[in-house]
Coordinates of C-alpha atoms in Angstrom, one line a residue:
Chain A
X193 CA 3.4 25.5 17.2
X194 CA 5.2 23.3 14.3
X195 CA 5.1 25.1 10.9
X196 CA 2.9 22.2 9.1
X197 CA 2.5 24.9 6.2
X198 CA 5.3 24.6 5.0
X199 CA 4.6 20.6 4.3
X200 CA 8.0 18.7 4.9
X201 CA 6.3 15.9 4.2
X202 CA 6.6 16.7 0.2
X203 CA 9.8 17.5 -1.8
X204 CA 9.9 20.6 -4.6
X205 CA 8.3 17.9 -7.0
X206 CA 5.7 16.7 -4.7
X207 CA 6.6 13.9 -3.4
X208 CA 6.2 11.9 -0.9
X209 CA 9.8 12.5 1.0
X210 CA 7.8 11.4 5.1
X211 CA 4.3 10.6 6.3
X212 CA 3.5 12.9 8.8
X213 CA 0.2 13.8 8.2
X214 CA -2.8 12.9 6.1
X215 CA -3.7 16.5 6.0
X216 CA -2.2 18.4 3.7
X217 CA -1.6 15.4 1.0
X218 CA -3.0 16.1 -2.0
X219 CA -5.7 13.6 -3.6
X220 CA -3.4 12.1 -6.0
X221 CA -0.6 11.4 -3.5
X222 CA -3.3 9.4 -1.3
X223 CA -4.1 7.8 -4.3
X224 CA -1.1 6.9 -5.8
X225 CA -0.1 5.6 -1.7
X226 CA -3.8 3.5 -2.2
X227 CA -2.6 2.3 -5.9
X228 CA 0.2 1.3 -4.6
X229 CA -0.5 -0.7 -2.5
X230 CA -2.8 -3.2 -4.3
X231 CA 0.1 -4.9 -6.1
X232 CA 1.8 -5.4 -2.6
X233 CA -1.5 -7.1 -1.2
X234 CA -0.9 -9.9 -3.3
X235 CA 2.8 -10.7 -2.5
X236 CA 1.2 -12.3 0.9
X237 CA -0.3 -14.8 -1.6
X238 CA 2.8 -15.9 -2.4
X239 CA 5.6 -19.3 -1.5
X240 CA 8.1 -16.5 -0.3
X241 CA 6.0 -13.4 1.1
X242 CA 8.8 -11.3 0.6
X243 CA 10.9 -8.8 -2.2
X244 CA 14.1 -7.1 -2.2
X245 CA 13.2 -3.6 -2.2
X246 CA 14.6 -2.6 0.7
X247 CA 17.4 -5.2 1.0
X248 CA 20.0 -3.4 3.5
X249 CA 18.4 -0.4 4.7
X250 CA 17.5 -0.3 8.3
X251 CA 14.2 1.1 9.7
X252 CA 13.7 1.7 13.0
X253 CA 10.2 1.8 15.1
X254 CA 10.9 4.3 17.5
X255 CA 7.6 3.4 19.7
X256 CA 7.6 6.1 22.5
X257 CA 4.5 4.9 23.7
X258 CA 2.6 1.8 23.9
X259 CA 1.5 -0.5 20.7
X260 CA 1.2 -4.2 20.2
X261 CA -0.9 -4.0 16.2
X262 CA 0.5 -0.9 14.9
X263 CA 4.3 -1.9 15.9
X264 CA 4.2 -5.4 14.7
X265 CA 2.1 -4.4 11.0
X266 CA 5.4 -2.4 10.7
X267 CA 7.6 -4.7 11.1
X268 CA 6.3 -7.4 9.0
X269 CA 5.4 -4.7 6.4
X270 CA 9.2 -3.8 6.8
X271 CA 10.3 -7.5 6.7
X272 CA 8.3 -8.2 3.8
X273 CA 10.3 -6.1 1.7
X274 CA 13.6 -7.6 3.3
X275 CA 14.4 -4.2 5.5
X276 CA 16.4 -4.9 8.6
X277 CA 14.2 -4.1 11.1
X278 CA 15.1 -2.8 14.7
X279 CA 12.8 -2.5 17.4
X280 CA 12.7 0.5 20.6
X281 CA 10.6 0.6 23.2
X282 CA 11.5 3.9 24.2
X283 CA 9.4 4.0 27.3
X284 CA 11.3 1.3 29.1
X285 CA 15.0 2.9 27.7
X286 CA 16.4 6.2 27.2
X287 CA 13.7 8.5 28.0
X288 CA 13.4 7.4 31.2
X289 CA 17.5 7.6 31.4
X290 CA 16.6 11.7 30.7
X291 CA 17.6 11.4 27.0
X292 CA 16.1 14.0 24.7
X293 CA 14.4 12.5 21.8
X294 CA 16.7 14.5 19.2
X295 CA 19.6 12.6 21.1
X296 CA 18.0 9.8 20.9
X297 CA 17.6 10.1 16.6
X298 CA 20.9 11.6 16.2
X299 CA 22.3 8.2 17.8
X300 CA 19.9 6.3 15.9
X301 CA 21.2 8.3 13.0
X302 CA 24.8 7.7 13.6
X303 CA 23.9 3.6 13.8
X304 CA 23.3 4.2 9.8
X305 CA 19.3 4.6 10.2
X306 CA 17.3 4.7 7.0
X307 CA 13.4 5.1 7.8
X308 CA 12.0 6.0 11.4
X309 CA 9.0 5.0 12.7
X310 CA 7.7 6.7 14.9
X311 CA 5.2 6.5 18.1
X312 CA 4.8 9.2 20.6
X313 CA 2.6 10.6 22.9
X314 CA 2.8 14.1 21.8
X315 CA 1.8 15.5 19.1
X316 CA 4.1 17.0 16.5
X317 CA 7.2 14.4 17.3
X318 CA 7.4 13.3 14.0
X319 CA 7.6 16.5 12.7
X320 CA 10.5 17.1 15.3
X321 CA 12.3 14.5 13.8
X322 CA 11.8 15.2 10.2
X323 CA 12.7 19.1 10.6
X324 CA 15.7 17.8 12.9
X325 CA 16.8 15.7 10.0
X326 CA 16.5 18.1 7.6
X327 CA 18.3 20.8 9.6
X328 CA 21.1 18.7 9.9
X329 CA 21.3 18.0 6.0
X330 CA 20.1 14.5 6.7
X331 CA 16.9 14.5 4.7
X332 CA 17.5 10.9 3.4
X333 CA 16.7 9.3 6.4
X334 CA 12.8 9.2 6.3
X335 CA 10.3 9.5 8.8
X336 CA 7.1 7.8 9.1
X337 CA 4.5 9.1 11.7
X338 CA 3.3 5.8 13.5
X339 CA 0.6 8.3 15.4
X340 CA 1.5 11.6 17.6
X341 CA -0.6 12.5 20.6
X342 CA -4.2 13.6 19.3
X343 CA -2.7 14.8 16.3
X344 CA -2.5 12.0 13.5
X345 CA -1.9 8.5 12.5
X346 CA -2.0 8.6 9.1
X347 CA -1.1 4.8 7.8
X348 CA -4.4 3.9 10.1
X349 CA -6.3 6.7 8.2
X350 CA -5.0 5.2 4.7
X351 CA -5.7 1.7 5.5
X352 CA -9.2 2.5 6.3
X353 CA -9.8 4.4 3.1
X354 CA -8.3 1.0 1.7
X355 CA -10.4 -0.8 3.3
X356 CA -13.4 1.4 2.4
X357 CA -12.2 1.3 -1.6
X358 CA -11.5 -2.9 -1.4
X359 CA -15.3 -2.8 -0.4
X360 CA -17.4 0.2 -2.1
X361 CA -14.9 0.7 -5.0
X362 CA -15.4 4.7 -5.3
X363 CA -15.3 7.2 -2.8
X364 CA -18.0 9.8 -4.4
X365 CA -20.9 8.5 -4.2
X366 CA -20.5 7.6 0.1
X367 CA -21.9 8.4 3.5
X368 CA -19.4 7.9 6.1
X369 CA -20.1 8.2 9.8
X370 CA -16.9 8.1 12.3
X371 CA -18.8 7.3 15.9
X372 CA -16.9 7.8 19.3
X373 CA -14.7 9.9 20.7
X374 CA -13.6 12.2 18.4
X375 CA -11.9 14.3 21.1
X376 CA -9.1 12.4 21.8
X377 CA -8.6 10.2 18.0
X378 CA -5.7 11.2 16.3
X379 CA -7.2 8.0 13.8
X380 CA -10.7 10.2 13.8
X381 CA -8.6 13.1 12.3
X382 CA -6.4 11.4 10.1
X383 CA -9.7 9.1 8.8
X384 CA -11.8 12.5 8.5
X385 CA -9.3 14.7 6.0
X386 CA -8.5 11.4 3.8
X387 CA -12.1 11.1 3.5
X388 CA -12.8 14.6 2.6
X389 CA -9.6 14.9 0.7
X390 CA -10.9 11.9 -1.5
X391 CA -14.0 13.0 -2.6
X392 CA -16.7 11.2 0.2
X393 CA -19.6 13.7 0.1
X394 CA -20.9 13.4 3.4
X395 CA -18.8 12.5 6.1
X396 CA -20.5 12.6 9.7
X397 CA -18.9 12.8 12.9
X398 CA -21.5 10.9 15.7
X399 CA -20.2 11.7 19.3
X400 CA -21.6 13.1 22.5
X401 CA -20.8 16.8 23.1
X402 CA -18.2 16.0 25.4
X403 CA -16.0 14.1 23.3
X404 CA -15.9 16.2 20.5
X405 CA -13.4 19.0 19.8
X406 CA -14.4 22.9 19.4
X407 CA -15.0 23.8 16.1
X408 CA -15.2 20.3 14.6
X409 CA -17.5 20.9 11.8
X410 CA -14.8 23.4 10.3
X411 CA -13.3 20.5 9.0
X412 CA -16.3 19.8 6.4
X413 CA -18.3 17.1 8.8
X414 CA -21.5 16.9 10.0
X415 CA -22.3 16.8 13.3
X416 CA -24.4 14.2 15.2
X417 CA -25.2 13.8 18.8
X418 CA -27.9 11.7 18.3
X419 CA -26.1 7.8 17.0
X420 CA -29.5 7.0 15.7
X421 CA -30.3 9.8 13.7
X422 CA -26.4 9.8 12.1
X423 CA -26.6 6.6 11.7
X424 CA -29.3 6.7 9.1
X425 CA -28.6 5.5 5.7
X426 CA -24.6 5.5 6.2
X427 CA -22.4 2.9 3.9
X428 CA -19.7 2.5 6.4
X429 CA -19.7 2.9 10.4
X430 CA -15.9 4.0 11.5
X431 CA -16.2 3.0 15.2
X432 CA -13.6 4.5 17.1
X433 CA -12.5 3.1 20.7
X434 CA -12.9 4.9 23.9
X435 CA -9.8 6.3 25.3
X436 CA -9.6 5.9 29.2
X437 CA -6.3 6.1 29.6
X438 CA -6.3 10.3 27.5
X439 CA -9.4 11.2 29.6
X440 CA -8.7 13.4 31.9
X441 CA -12.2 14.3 34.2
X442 CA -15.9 13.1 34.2
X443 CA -16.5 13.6 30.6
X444 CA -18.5 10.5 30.2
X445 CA -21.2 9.2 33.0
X446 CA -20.3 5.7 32.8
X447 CA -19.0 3.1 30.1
X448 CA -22.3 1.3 31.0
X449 CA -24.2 4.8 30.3
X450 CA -22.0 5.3 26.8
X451 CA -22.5 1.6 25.5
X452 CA -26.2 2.8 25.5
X453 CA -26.4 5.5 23.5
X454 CA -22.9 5.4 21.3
X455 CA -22.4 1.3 21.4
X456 CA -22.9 -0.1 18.0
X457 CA -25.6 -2.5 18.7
X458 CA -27.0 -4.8 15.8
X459 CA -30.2 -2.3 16.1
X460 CA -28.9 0.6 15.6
X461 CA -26.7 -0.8 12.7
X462 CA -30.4 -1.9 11.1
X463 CA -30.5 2.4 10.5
X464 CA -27.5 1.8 8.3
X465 CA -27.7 0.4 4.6
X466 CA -28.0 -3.3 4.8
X467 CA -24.7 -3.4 3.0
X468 CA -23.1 -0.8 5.2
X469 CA -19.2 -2.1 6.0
X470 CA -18.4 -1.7 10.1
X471 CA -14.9 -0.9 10.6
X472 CA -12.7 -0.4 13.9
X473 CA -9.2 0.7 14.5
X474 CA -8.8 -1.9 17.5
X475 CA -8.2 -2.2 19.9
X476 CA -11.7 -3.0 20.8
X477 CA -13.5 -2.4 23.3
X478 CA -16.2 -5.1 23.4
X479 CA -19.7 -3.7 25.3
X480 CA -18.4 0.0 25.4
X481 CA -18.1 1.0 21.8
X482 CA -19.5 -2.1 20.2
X483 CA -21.2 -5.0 20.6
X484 CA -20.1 -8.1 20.3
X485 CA -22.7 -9.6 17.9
X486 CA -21.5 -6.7 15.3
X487 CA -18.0 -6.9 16.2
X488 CA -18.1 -10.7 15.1
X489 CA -20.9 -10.3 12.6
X490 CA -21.0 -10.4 9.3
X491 CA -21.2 -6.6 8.4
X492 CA -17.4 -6.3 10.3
X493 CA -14.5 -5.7 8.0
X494 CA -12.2 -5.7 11.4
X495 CA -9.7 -8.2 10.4
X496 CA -9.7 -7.5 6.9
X497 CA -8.4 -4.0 7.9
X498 CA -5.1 -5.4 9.7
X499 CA -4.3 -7.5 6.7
X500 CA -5.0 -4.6 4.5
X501 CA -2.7 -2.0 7.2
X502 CA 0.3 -4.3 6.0
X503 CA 0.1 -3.7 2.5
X504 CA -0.4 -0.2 3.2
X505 CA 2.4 0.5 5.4
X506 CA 4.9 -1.6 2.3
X507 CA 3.3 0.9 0.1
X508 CA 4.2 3.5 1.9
X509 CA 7.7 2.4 2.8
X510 CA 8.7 1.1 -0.4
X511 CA 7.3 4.4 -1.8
X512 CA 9.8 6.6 0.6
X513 CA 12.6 4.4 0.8
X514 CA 13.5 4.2 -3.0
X515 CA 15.3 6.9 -5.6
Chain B
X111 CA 16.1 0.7 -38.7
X112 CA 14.0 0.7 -42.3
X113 CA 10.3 -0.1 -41.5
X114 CA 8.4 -0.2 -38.5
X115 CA 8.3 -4.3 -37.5
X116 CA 4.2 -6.2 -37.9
X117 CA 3.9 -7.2 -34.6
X118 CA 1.1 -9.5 -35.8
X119 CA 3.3 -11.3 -38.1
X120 CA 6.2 -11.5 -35.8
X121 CA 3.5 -12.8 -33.5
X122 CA 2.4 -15.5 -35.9
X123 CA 6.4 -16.3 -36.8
X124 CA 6.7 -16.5 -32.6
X125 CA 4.1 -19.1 -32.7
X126 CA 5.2 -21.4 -35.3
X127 CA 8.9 -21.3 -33.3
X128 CA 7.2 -22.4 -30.4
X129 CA 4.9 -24.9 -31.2
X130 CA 7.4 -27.9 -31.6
X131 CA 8.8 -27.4 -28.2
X132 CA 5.5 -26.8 -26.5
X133 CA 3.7 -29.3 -24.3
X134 CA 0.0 -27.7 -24.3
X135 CA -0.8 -29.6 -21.4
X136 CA 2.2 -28.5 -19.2
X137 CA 3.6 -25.3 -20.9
X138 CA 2.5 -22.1 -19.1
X139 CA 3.4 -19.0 -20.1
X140 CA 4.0 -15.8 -17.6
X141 CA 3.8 -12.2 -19.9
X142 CA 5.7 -9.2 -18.1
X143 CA 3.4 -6.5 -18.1
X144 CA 1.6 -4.8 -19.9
X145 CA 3.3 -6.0 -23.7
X146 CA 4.0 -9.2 -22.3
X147 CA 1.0 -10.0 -21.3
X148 CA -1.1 -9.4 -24.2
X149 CA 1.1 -11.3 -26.4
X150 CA 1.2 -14.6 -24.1
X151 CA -2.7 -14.3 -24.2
X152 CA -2.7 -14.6 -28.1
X153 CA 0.3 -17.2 -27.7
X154 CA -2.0 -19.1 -25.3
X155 CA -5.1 -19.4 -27.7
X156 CA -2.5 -20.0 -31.0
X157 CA -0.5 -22.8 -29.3
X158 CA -3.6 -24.3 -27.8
X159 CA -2.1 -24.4 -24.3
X160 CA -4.4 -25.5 -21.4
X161 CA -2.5 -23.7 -18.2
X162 CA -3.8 -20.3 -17.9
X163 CA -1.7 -17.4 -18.4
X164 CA 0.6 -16.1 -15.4
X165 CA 1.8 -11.9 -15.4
X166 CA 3.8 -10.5 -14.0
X167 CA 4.8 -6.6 -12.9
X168 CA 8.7 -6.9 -12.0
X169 CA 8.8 -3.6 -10.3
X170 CA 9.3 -4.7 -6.7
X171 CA 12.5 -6.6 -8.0
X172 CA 14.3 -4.2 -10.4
X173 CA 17.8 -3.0 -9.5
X174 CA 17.2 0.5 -10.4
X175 CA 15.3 0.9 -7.6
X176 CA 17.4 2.9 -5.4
X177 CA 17.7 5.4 -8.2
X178 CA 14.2 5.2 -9.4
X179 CA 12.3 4.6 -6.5
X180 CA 8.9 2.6 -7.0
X181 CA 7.2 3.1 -10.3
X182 CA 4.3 4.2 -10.4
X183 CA 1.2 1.8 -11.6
X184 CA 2.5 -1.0 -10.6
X185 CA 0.5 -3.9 -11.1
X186 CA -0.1 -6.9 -9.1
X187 CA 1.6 -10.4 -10.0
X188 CA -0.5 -13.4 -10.7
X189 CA 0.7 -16.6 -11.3
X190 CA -2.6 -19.0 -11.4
X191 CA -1.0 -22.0 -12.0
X192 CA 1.3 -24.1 -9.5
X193 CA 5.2 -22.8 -10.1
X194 CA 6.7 -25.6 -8.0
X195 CA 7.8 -28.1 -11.2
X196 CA 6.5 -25.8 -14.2
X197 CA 7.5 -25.9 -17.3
X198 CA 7.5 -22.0 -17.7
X199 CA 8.0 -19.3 -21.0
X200 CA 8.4 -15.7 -19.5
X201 CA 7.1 -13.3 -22.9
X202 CA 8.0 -10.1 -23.6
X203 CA 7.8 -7.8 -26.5
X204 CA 11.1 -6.7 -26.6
X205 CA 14.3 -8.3 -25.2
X206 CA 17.2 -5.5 -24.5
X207 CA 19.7 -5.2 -21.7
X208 CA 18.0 -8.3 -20.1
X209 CA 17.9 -6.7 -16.6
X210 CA 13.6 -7.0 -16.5
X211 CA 14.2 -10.8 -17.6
X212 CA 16.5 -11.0 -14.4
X213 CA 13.9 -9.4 -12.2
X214 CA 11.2 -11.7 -13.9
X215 CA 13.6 -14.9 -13.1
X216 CA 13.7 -13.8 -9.3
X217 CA 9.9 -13.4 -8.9
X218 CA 9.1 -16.6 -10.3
X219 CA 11.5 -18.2 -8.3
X220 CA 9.6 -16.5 -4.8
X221 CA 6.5 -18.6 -5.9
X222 CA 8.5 -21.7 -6.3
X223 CA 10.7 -23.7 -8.3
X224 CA 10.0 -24.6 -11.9
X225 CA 11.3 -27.0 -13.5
X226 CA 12.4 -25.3 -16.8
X227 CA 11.8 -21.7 -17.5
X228 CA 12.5 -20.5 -21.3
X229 CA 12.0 -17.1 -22.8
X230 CA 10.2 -15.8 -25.5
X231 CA 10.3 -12.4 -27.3
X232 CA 9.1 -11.0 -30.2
X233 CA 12.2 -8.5 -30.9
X234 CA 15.4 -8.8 -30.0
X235 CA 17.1 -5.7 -30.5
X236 CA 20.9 -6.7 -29.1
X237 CA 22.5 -4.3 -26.3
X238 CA 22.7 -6.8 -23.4
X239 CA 24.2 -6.0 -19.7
X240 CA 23.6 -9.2 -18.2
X241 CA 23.8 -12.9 -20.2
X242 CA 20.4 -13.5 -21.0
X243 CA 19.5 -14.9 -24.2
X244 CA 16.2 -15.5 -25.7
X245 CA 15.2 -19.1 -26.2
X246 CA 12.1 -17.9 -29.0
X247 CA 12.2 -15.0 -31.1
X248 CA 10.9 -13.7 -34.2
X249 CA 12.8 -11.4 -35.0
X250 CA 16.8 -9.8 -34.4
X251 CA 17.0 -5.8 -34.8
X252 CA 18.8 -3.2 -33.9
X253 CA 18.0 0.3 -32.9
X254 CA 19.7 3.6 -32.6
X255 CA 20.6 4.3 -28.2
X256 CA 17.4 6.9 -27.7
X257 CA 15.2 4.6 -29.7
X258 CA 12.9 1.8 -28.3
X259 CA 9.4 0.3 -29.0
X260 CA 6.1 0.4 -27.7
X261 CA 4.3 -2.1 -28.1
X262 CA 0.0 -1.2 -28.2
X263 CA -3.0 -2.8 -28.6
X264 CA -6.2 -1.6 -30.4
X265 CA -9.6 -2.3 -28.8
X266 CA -10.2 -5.1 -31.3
X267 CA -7.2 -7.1 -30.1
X268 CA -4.9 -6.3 -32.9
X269 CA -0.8 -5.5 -31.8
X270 CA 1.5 -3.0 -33.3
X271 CA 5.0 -1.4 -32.5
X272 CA 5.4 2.0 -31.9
X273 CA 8.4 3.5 -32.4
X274 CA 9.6 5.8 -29.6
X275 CA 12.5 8.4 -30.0
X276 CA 13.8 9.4 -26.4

């Protein structure tokens, strides 16, 4: 086990030095990340979608596993604020030369590397990194955790509460249900302690047994194995997507057997407020987590949240690459 | 520096500078947050200009940056008027080293190319490091190094000057 006590993430003023991990960020550090990234919303709107804040630094998305949306929202949140930006596949190079991945940063390093971004299949690989970096005195380059195994993916879990505040303005007076398979989401556990962390008073997790980890409700949810019932009276519905490719066993019947009780269905979404948001991480997963008529109805805030993830993620870059 | 400078009279004295070399059908003014702002609104209504008011938060262009790092409450830019041709007065309240005016000029310039773009401030208080000049000011002054103004605004609209000792 990683020491995530001791917080790397933070320097001895509190702040933001990596993004590793939603939990264990304090409320105003969310916020500040969230305030932040209002003003660079609007620089899309602009002749020249671009500024110089990171003119000549180098970031690096280290993608150890695959990712088509979260890879290229980093690099045009990257390009956006004129970073040159270098691409890995990691999967298709070194690794599968037999090069560790601390060999793999130190050359990265030694290429004059400024930010890391990072994509890997187990969790706690960031951390690696940032501890490896700091061990070896170079704290300056900066580490951003892209999403680790089932552990985290904490830009997703920001740009949803974005997305949530762009809609429903304050977070204290919401009921939030995350639906789906809460076993395997590292989004479902960075989107559940940003919620908490910012104040949502009920936040439910809606899953069958099966996908949801032991001990969930120690993390301040509650717990629904009925969609209907959880769905009651809910402002947003954060539909997650069913992970074939981590499930390992039977732990579902069938996708046709899950559509019916856990796909979001424009009935069940009638439970919800009539001004409930829908939300989804992507990719989807048309007919197995959601329908189509939801997916692409008016209610969905889908799109809106990948536009958003690239203001996040120069909020968040701009906010560790500077000073 | 004697007494504490009226910002409403500079503000007034700014006005009557600029109205000869205004057109109020083409002039638009762009304040630099927050003091900026609030003066090129009054400026607006005084001068009778039609364009709406542009502002401005340079903080994604200044060159301290790499020291600094990102300032907190940073605003977002609007310019709700088309750049590309603009006859364009940046405001500020105070005009010193002349580095925000260079990060103002850069900004404009990614939402397109004006035509003209003066500068008007209410103070200038000397102490450049870049060659900026001011094309409308009320008033020259100089302070002590650990000295600057703040400029504020009471809930009824009215300005005032601060003065802040570092």
């Amino acid at each position: 086990m990683l020491d995530t006590a001791a917080n790397p993430q933070l320097n001895a003023h509190g702040e933001l030095l990596h993004l590793l991990s939603i939990e264990g960020l304090p409320r105003d550090v969310l916020m500040r990340i969230l305030d932040t990234a209002v003003p660079f919303s609007e620089v899309a709107e602009r002749e020249v979608k671009k500024v110089p804040l990171l003119r000549g630094k180098s970031v690096f998305n280290l993608f150890f596993e695959n990712s088509t949306r979260t890879r290229t929202t980093f690099e045009i949140a990257a390009k956006r604020l004129s970073a040159d930006v270098i691409n890995l596949n990691i999967n298709t190079s070194s690794a599968s030369k037999g090069e560790s991945l601390l060999d793999t940063v130190d050359n990265l390093a030694a290429m004059q590397a400024d930010m890391f971004v990072v994509r890997h299949a187990s969790s706690g690989a960031p951390y690696l990194i940032a501890q490896h970096l700091a061990a070896t005195q170079r704290e300056h380059i900066r580490v951003i955790n892209a999403g680790d195994g089932r552990h985290a993916h904490p830009t997703q879990g920001l740009l949803d509460m974005y997305t949530i505040r762009h809609y429903k303005k304050d977070f204290t007076n919401l009921t939030i249900a995350v639906v789906g398979d809460i076993l395997h989401s590292r989004v479902a556990r960075s989107q559940i302690h940003a919620l908490i962390t910012l104040g949502v008073p009920e936040v439910r997790v809606i899953a069958p047994k099966t996908l949801l980890p032991i001990g969930v409700e120690r993390m301040g949810v509650r717990v629904f194995n009925d969609m209907k019932e959880g769905l009651r009276g809910v402002d947003v519905v954060m539909m997650l997507r069913l992970q074939n490719e981590r499930m390992q066993g039977a732990l579902l019947p069938s996708p046709q057997e899950y559509f019916k009780s856990y796909g979001l269905t424009p009935e069940k979404l009638a439970l919800a407020k009539p001004d409930a948001i829908v939300m989804h991480p992507g990719p989807m997963n048309r007919g197995v987590e959601i329908d189509s008529a939801v997916a692409d109805g008016k209610q969905a805030v889908i799109l809106p949240q990948v536009t958003f993830g690239i203001a996040v993620r120069m909020a968040v870059m701009a906010m560790l690459g500077g000073g | 520096m004697p007494t504490l400078p009226d910002a409403e009279t500079l503000l007034a004295e700014l006005a009557a500078v600029m109205r000869p070399s205004v057109d109020p059908t083409k002039t638009a003014l762009v304040g630099i947050h927050t003091g900026g702002v609030w003066i090129a609104e009054r400026l607006r209504t005084m001068l009778g200009l039609i364009q709406p008011v542009g502002a401005i938060d340079v903080s994604f262009y200044r060159d301290d940056y790499s020291q600094r790092g990102l300032s907190a409450n940073t605003k977002a830019s609007q310019i709700p008027f088309e750049v590309e041709g603009a006859h364009i007065v940046i405001v500020d309240d105070v005009l010193n080293t002349g580095r925000t005016i260079r990060a103002a000029i850069n900004e404009l310039f990614d939402y397109g190319r004006p035509a003209k773009v003066d500068l008007a401030v209410l103070i200038d208080r000397g102490g450049r490091e870049l060659p900026m000049a001011a094309t409308y000011f009320a008033q020259a002054t100089s302070l002590a190094a650990g000295q600057s103004l703040a400029l504020e605004r009471a809930v009824a609209g009215a300005l005032s000057f601060r003065l802040v000792e570092k």
